XYZ file of C-alpha atoms in Angstrom:
353
model
C 77.049 71.461 -17.690
C 80.320 71.514 -15.169
C 80.434 67.570 -13.625
C 80.618 69.529 -10.083
C 77.140 71.631 -11.055
C 75.290 68.519 -12.182
C 72.495 68.396 -9.247
C 72.614 64.483 -9.595
C 76.335 64.433 -9.192
C 76.190 66.670 -6.055
C 73.239 64.980 -4.598
C 74.626 61.699 -4.775
C 78.420 62.793 -3.394
C 76.210 64.414 -0.338
C 74.815 60.975 0.197
C 77.514 59.176 0.163
C 78.930 61.607 2.496
C 75.837 61.678 5.250
C 75.655 57.551 4.648
C 79.363 56.658 5.347
C 79.568 59.746 8.515
C 76.641 57.179 10.194
C 79.081 54.444 10.215
C 81.536 55.135 12.546
C 79.084 56.943 15.130
C 76.363 54.013 14.784
C 78.992 51.358 15.858
C 78.760 53.971 18.871
C 75.204 52.782 19.824
C 76.428 49.524 19.009
C 77.539 48.881 22.243
C 74.286 50.313 23.851
C 71.649 48.369 21.421
C 71.024 45.113 19.462
C 72.561 45.313 15.918
C 68.388 44.558 14.234
C 66.673 47.295 16.786
C 69.397 49.692 16.494
C 68.602 49.533 12.265
C 64.922 49.494 13.454
C 65.641 52.349 15.248
C 67.667 54.412 12.334
C 65.060 53.510 9.577
C 62.404 55.210 11.888
C 63.773 58.167 12.706
C 64.476 58.709 8.785
C 61.118 58.566 8.177
C 59.819 60.093 11.075
C 62.086 62.807 10.602
C 61.690 63.308 7.383
C 56.861 62.628 8.066
C 57.805 66.081 10.410
C 60.053 68.301 7.944
C 57.528 67.528 5.005
C 54.867 68.602 7.711
C 56.854 72.038 8.373
C 57.723 72.451 4.709
C 53.527 71.745 4.090
C 54.073 69.390 1.072
C 52.022 69.028 -1.257
C 50.342 65.251 -1.056
C 52.120 63.131 -3.263
C 49.922 61.373 -6.077
C 52.152 59.180 -8.012
C 50.781 57.621 -10.545
C 48.953 53.803 -9.923
C 51.350 52.012 -12.104
C 54.391 53.199 -9.895
C 52.964 51.760 -6.346
C 54.408 48.523 -7.023
C 57.612 49.443 -7.757
C 57.796 51.519 -4.902
C 56.747 48.426 -2.881
C 59.241 46.273 -4.685
C 61.726 48.574 -3.335
C 60.131 48.325 0.081
C 60.357 44.659 0.447
C 63.565 44.114 -0.708
C 65.767 47.242 0.459
C 63.853 47.507 3.999
C 62.947 44.277 4.970
C 64.526 41.904 3.023
C 67.985 43.014 2.890
C 68.590 44.622 6.623
C 67.247 40.771 7.761
C 69.614 39.150 5.556
C 72.233 41.331 7.189
C 71.374 40.772 10.575
C 71.285 36.612 10.102
C 74.881 36.552 8.199
C 76.464 39.161 10.938
C 74.956 36.734 13.866
C 76.974 33.993 12.157
C 80.249 35.107 10.703
C 83.144 37.927 12.032
C 82.378 41.813 11.369
C 86.236 41.511 9.115
C 84.067 39.307 6.482
C 80.531 40.803 6.487
C 82.257 44.460 5.653
C 84.819 42.806 3.149
C 81.070 41.336 1.520
C 78.900 44.649 1.663
C 80.826 45.792 -0.818
C 79.312 43.162 -3.607
C 76.086 46.231 -3.802
C 77.417 48.126 -5.542
C 78.711 45.423 -8.338
C 75.137 43.636 -8.118
C 73.285 47.361 -8.246
C 75.789 48.251 -11.829
C 74.902 44.498 -13.214
C 70.889 44.740 -12.272
C 70.810 48.127 -14.009
C 72.976 46.983 -17.031
C 72.100 44.010 -17.790
C 68.492 43.418 -16.600
C 67.110 46.656 -17.115
C 69.575 47.887 -19.983
C 71.440 50.833 -18.675
C 74.003 52.272 -21.551
C 77.172 51.946 -20.796
C 80.870 52.038 -21.792
C 84.297 50.727 -20.858
C 85.376 53.582 -19.137
C 81.766 54.016 -16.574
C 82.711 50.180 -16.071
C 86.525 51.035 -15.197
C 85.401 53.467 -12.990
C 83.199 51.013 -11.170
C 85.303 49.234 -10.410
C 88.446 51.309 -9.552
C 85.383 52.498 -6.905
C 84.616 49.185 -5.412
C 88.373 48.148 -5.554
C 88.872 51.257 -3.385
C 85.557 49.813 -1.063
C 86.903 46.536 -0.991
C 90.975 47.465 0.130
C 89.338 50.244 2.629
C 87.616 47.484 4.190
C 89.518 44.693 4.006
C 91.225 44.051 7.601
C 94.502 42.465 6.802
C 92.787 38.793 7.714
C 89.146 38.775 6.784
C 87.297 35.700 8.391
C 84.117 34.425 6.904
C 82.975 31.350 8.801
C 80.802 29.129 7.191
C 79.079 29.557 3.797
C 75.307 30.070 4.867
C 76.159 33.619 6.712
C 78.267 34.763 3.320
C 75.514 33.925 1.434
C 72.746 35.801 3.203
C 75.595 39.040 3.387
C 75.795 39.208 -0.378
C 71.987 37.786 -0.390
C 71.437 41.996 1.428
C 73.605 43.084 -0.708
C 71.452 41.394 -3.639
C 68.394 42.389 -2.407
C 69.757 46.485 -1.978
C 70.523 46.250 -5.560
C 67.289 45.399 -6.692
C 65.756 48.195 -4.137
C 68.305 50.709 -5.703
C 67.268 49.639 -9.451
C 62.970 49.285 -8.704
C 63.224 52.630 -6.234
C 65.055 54.235 -9.809
C 61.606 53.641 -11.361
C 60.135 56.347 -9.032
C 62.589 58.985 -8.726
C 60.692 61.662 -10.324
C 58.090 61.496 -7.438
C 58.810 63.447 -4.751
C 62.464 62.285 -3.350
C 61.422 62.793 0.468
C 58.288 61.069 0.386
C 59.243 58.339 -1.315
C 62.867 58.179 0.985
C 59.420 58.842 4.247
C 57.616 55.667 3.417
C 60.699 53.499 2.782
C 61.909 54.656 6.354
C 59.085 54.416 7.868
C 57.505 51.126 6.757
C 60.848 49.415 7.021
C 61.492 51.110 10.011
C 58.302 49.682 11.680
C 58.728 46.047 10.403
C 61.957 45.852 11.474
C 61.160 47.270 14.897
C 58.484 44.886 15.721
C 60.774 41.558 14.210
C 63.779 43.087 16.350
C 61.180 42.846 19.702
C 59.568 39.766 18.734
C 62.751 38.138 18.666
C 63.692 39.384 22.174
C 65.473 42.644 22.033
C 65.918 45.159 24.473
C 64.133 48.325 24.548
C 67.199 51.203 25.138
C 67.503 53.912 27.028
C 65.929 56.840 25.739
C 69.346 59.420 25.016
C 70.931 56.133 22.729
C 66.986 55.983 21.077
C 66.887 60.161 20.223
C 70.163 59.601 18.988
C 69.419 56.797 16.601
C 66.505 58.905 15.801
C 68.595 61.951 14.879
C 71.623 59.785 13.126
C 68.573 57.619 11.193
C 67.175 60.917 9.685
C 70.486 62.304 8.419
C 72.505 59.352 7.268
C 69.298 57.435 5.917
C 66.087 59.997 5.583
C 68.042 63.016 4.310
C 71.148 60.397 2.586
C 67.996 58.617 0.632
C 66.599 61.594 -0.066
C 69.437 62.707 -1.871
C 70.211 59.363 -3.433
C 66.792 59.536 -5.360
C 68.068 62.867 -7.103
C 70.743 61.265 -8.222
C 68.513 58.317 -9.655
C 66.717 60.735 -11.305
C 69.820 62.415 -12.778
C 72.350 59.878 -13.193
C 70.987 56.345 -13.536
C 71.066 53.886 -11.234
C 74.973 52.387 -12.019
C 76.434 55.687 -12.203
C 74.339 56.841 -8.808
C 75.694 53.517 -6.915
C 78.777 54.038 -8.182
C 79.695 57.490 -6.701
C 77.432 55.984 -3.610
C 80.001 53.312 -3.226
C 82.922 55.851 -1.687
C 80.698 55.588 1.602
C 83.061 53.731 3.096
C 85.869 56.466 2.643
C 83.989 59.273 4.689
C 83.120 56.915 7.186
C 87.052 56.125 7.237
C 87.915 59.030 7.367
C 85.284 61.036 10.160
C 86.736 57.726 12.138
C 90.187 59.065 11.934
C 88.620 62.674 12.850
C 86.209 62.095 15.323
C 87.988 58.664 16.942
C 91.452 59.316 16.670
C 92.247 56.394 14.552
C 95.597 56.091 12.455
C 95.915 56.951 8.320
C 97.030 54.041 7.215
C 98.574 52.910 3.326
C 95.213 51.088 2.745
C 93.363 54.355 3.459
C 95.573 55.762 1.012
C 95.481 53.385 -1.196
C 91.577 52.878 -1.603
C 90.873 56.997 -1.633
C 93.293 57.566 -4.655
C 91.667 53.897 -6.363
C 87.982 56.079 -5.835
C 89.204 59.956 -6.785
C 90.208 57.776 -10.214
C 87.222 56.260 -10.459
C 84.948 59.195 -9.445
C 86.907 61.301 -12.327
C 85.773 58.625 -14.547
C 82.939 59.130 -14.393
C 82.917 63.328 -13.926
C 85.159 63.453 -17.509
C 82.211 60.804 -18.982
C 80.949 62.225 -22.801
C 78.274 60.358 -23.717
C 76.395 62.052 -26.930
C 74.851 61.066 -29.889
C 72.048 61.146 -32.133
C 68.918 60.292 -30.008
C 64.816 60.154 -30.750
C 62.215 61.158 -27.734
C 59.152 58.695 -28.081
C 56.085 60.478 -27.067
C 55.964 60.555 -23.103
C 53.694 61.825 -20.210
C 54.566 62.146 -16.906
C 54.561 63.912 -14.019
C 57.759 66.025 -12.069
C 59.788 69.149 -10.523
C 61.459 70.972 -13.771
C 61.678 74.419 -14.579
C 61.166 76.436 -18.163
C 63.993 78.792 -19.713
C 66.983 77.204 -18.674
C 67.795 76.220 -21.693
C 66.982 72.386 -21.212
C 64.940 71.675 -24.254
C 62.795 68.706 -22.758
C 61.319 71.285 -21.112
C 59.982 74.141 -23.413
C 56.519 73.791 -23.521
C 53.470 75.814 -22.830
C 50.582 75.803 -20.055
C 47.238 75.040 -20.400
C 45.479 78.032 -20.371
C 43.631 76.983 -16.946
C 47.309 76.790 -15.239
C 48.991 80.055 -13.085
C 51.372 81.674 -15.142
C 55.124 80.684 -14.514
C 58.257 82.716 -13.999
C 60.895 81.693 -16.468
C 63.429 79.272 -14.415
C 61.212 78.166 -11.231
C 60.871 75.023 -10.387
C 57.475 73.714 -10.460
C 55.360 70.299 -10.896
C 52.715 69.239 -13.192
C 51.889 67.196 -15.613
C 52.859 67.267 -19.092
C 53.890 65.761 -22.049
C 56.728 64.974 -24.156
C 56.306 65.439 -28.097
C 58.461 62.950 -30.208
C 62.039 64.876 -30.553
C 65.499 64.063 -32.326
C 68.536 65.847 -31.458
C 72.198 65.246 -30.412
C 73.404 66.482 -27.150
C 75.715 65.704 -23.930
C 73.213 62.932 -21.842
C 73.160 60.741 -18.920
C 71.110 58.147 -18.492
C 68.364 59.974 -16.447
C 64.477 59.964 -15.950
C 64.507 61.541 -19.965
C 66.756 59.541 -21.895
C 66.112 55.835 -21.252
C 66.700 54.741 -24.914
C 68.374 51.867 -26.386
C 71.691 52.010 -27.887
């Protein structure tokens, strides 16, 4: 499959585009809402928007395996509650220039956790590509003279990046479940929690137009983006998805030039070249070797008759027949199989090397 036709690649690049585009637009709202309250409204907008979308689409109820709820709960706690709180604490005690630079640590920490804690495979090409993308983000966010202030605010921002790195890796554990459901749950729980915290700390409620604008922005840049990010986790694994997603700062900077009239700078050009090189290294990856699949039983959306040897199974006699190529969901078993083909560390290739 050509790299840009791989659904995980397209989903993650689109997720980064939506999230990155939200940054300059959110800056326009910060003048009328506190950072903590705005973060809550963005998360709530994503959760409520996805809830309404699921109702309009009449999405089937999600029955996650009992063992996966703990991973989702951990992801919500780390990424939806701990991460934003630490970021707000850090921003309250340090200049935004230093905080923006430190936020690039999320991609690095996500990859390191995936590689060394969850044993996701990587090679020098993938590591170099990830570093090139992150380096581009660092150059892009470097203000010329970064101010960090005291040590504890900087540690708080790095702690937020660590929380989001944990969140990304835990979310991968549930990435076979409905992506919009996962994003909805994270948005509703994290948004409601941060809203209570922000109001309890004295945040003033903004005007209705600001609330509506934040909700719509949150639905696109947080809700839809997160759902697409989950699809990327499903197909690419955590580290590669995190690397692709790290182009978000470039998207935000490019939109700031187009919408806010900011100048094209040398740092933007250098960052674009580094990120393009890093993405190219990932897109041209070819990871292929003989591997054995252990018996596995799970439920997720898939199709038959598309050359996917992993889903060449028959349906039970009581199940309705499905035309080849039709996307559908049901519990199915993977029998042991040994073969060789190019693959990513997706949900069906989490084997050791």
